[in-house]
Amino acid sequence: MRHSKTISSHLAGLLFTALFPLGLPSSATAATLPNGTISPIIDVNSGLCLGVKGSSSSSGAQLQIQNCSGSDYQKWQVSLDASNWATIKNMGSGQCIDVTNQSAEPGTNLQQWGCSGGENQTWNISAQGNGQYAIISKYSGLAVDVYGARKENGSRVVQYTWTGADNQRWTFPSSSSGSTNTNTTNTPFGFAAGTTGGAGGQVVTVSTPDQLENAIRGNTPRIIRVNGIIDFRGNRTTSAGCTYSDNNCRYNGKQEKILDRLGYCDGRQTYNITYDAAGPEPMRVGSNKTIIGIGARSGIKGKGFYLRDGVSNIIIRNLSITDINDGLVWGGDAITVDNASRIWIDHNYIARIGRQMLVTGWGTAKQMTVSNNYFDGTTDYGHYCNAKHYWTMLLIGENQSITLANNRIRNSSGRAPKIDSGIVHMVNNYFDGNYGGGLQGVDAYMVMEGNYYTRGNNFAPISSVKSGTLFAPLSSTLGQANSSCFNVLGRACVENYDENGQRNFALSGNVMNAVNSNGSWRSGLRATKPVSTATVRSFNFGPQGNIN
């Protein structure tokens, strides 16, 4: 029988403050879920869904974590009042999450009960970063908690003193908060969720090479606004090299060349090649930096960025990065990541690059999201002399974790992308006008959802992958895939669409098992919510006038 006792708002506030030594807010102003959100609620520690025991509609039925099934008894509606305090209603039973017997004791079971608006049914949903939330009782000041940090189906859910452990952290994968995958978000999502760049630091505007290079040095937080095109070209140098295009072919009289490095010219005739010296010497970027173009027509020519030696918390947005010794391999890369973390590369236009448009390795590239970029392979050269760039993306960082979302990859002829090591989540990317090999996967786990592949000339969206490393549903395999997606990601999968008729879209259970056993990988994938494949072609790729 339920007690009729109540607790005053003043006493509730005192309890709340006393029980939060780790800095959670003493009001609900930090709640960030949109009002009316309907979503599964997923325990970060176990990957299981919050549900009602026995799918019961009765008052007093206990809450527990369960294997995710998509049932309405595992879906919850969040309703916020004017102060952002939440009630959380089960969509199957229509009843609300409730502190049993209005107890303020740690370890008390949580249940469902008819929605009353009482403080024992009122919660603070507080963002904790990486798309994760604490759910705190207004009545008791205690956190929604999986008892004993258990991971078994049917483990009970209680209230307990906040510790910040994963069994007290929850995700709402169907919410439309900043951790979802959208083409217009100003907030990093996916593996880069929580990246802030230079936020809070000095804001400087640069328009010359020296100003830019000085501004990006060091680890002091800084927002660097690039005004117009900064051109590093003009200082020419000469080195030995050779022709590298397929069968020495030419396109409009031009051949792809390569500098004589690492034995690539062995057995080939060498000769002097004159090129811009800036290209092979990229700019070193320090930690805690945001580099952002002003308007849709700002950027850099002739030189790229280098993130290395443990730098972290970097945003590169709304820039064109172009004309780095086009047609000359080893002539320069657009963006290189070698032992760096918390990186958001968003809404850039990258074209006419000598070697890689994006490269990671050999050091790690962790907590990195590459989103809304336009990788344009159109060139006067091309390895196969077909005006399509070969060296698109080489992602080989040790134990890397990368979200590759909402990008346009056009007129490539290889490495689109090539991946080795770690985990890469490819979501809602648009491939058009491509030739030859697309994805090449070696010792990496790859999850592909919602990607759109237009028909290309002799184009294979998946050219080669190691067995057991790819999870890529099509419409024909979506039913099979969804059981894994609900269990691991807490939502349905989104199928890929391929106009080339390829059948290499594997669905390996090894991939989802690996994701489920790695908490940071699981959180990174859950922090991206794919949209329908049909919408991908309408995205706004590359720099935009309204990004600032």
XYZ file of C-alpha atoms in Angstrom, residues 181 190-191 368 370 395 400-407 416-417 419-429 431 439-453 461-462 465-466 468-474 478 481-482 484-486 488-496 504-518 520-530:
95
model
C 22.640 12.976 -36.775
C 28.759 10.655 -32.919
C 32.182 9.887 -31.516
C 36.431 11.884 -34.170
C 33.741 13.779 -40.015
C 41.829 5.802 -42.103
C 40.655 4.765 -33.880
C 36.968 5.617 -33.320
C 35.411 7.630 -36.142
C 31.921 8.685 -37.174
C 31.766 9.371 -40.930
C 28.367 10.980 -41.488
C 26.456 13.077 -44.029
C 29.406 13.523 -46.388
C 36.478 5.763 -50.452
C 37.440 5.077 -47.712
C 40.004 1.589 -43.188
C 42.334 -0.374 -40.935
C 41.973 -0.630 -37.129
C 39.386 0.450 -34.602
C 35.736 1.241 -35.315
C 34.202 3.404 -38.052
C 30.485 4.224 -38.214
C 29.545 5.252 -41.774
C 26.150 6.979 -41.727
C 24.071 8.770 -44.391
C 26.940 9.435 -46.790
C 28.421 8.630 -53.138
C 35.251 0.846 -49.175
C 38.377 -1.192 -48.426
C 38.406 -2.694 -44.939
C 41.216 -4.566 -43.220
C 41.508 -5.032 -39.431
C 38.710 -2.642 -38.469
C 35.074 -2.978 -37.449
C 32.699 -1.090 -39.731
C 29.012 -0.295 -39.240
C 27.303 1.183 -42.310
C 23.796 2.672 -42.222
C 21.765 4.893 -44.511
C 24.461 5.403 -47.156
C 23.328 6.138 -50.724
C 25.394 4.845 -53.664
C 30.749 0.456 -53.169
C 32.492 -2.258 -51.141
C 36.680 -6.201 -46.622
C 38.051 -8.755 -44.211
C 33.696 -10.730 -39.983
C 34.324 -6.968 -39.904
C 31.322 -5.420 -41.706
C 27.743 -4.786 -40.555
C 25.912 -3.149 -43.481
C 22.171 -3.843 -43.846
C 20.238 -3.551 -47.093
C 16.944 -5.198 -42.483
C 19.804 -6.684 -38.731
C 17.201 -5.068 -36.498
C 21.143 -6.618 -33.281
C 20.423 -2.912 -33.645
C 17.693 -2.944 -30.997
C 23.061 -2.936 -29.065
C 21.979 0.511 -30.305
C 18.507 0.671 -28.790
C 16.847 1.496 -32.114
C 16.123 0.085 -35.546
C 18.816 -0.045 -38.232
C 18.651 2.124 -41.357
C 19.334 0.277 -44.603
C 21.911 1.271 -47.213
C 29.030 -7.438 -50.660
C 26.962 -5.750 -47.944
C 27.766 -8.272 -45.206
C 25.939 -8.519 -41.881
C 28.483 -9.920 -39.457
C 27.361 -10.546 -35.896
C 30.997 -10.226 -34.824
C 30.790 -6.478 -35.375
C 27.831 -5.843 -33.080
C 29.296 -8.192 -30.460
C 32.502 -6.133 -30.504
C 30.530 -2.874 -30.222
C 28.427 -4.212 -27.350
C 31.504 -5.268 -25.396
C 33.184 -1.858 -25.715
C 32.956 3.801 -25.588
C 32.219 2.287 -29.000
C 28.637 1.580 -27.998
C 28.148 5.142 -26.743
C 29.694 6.592 -29.887
C 27.360 4.666 -32.183
C 24.342 5.514 -30.073
C 25.239 9.204 -30.252
C 24.342 9.172 -33.952
C 20.788 8.591 -35.144
C 20.633 7.944 -38.916
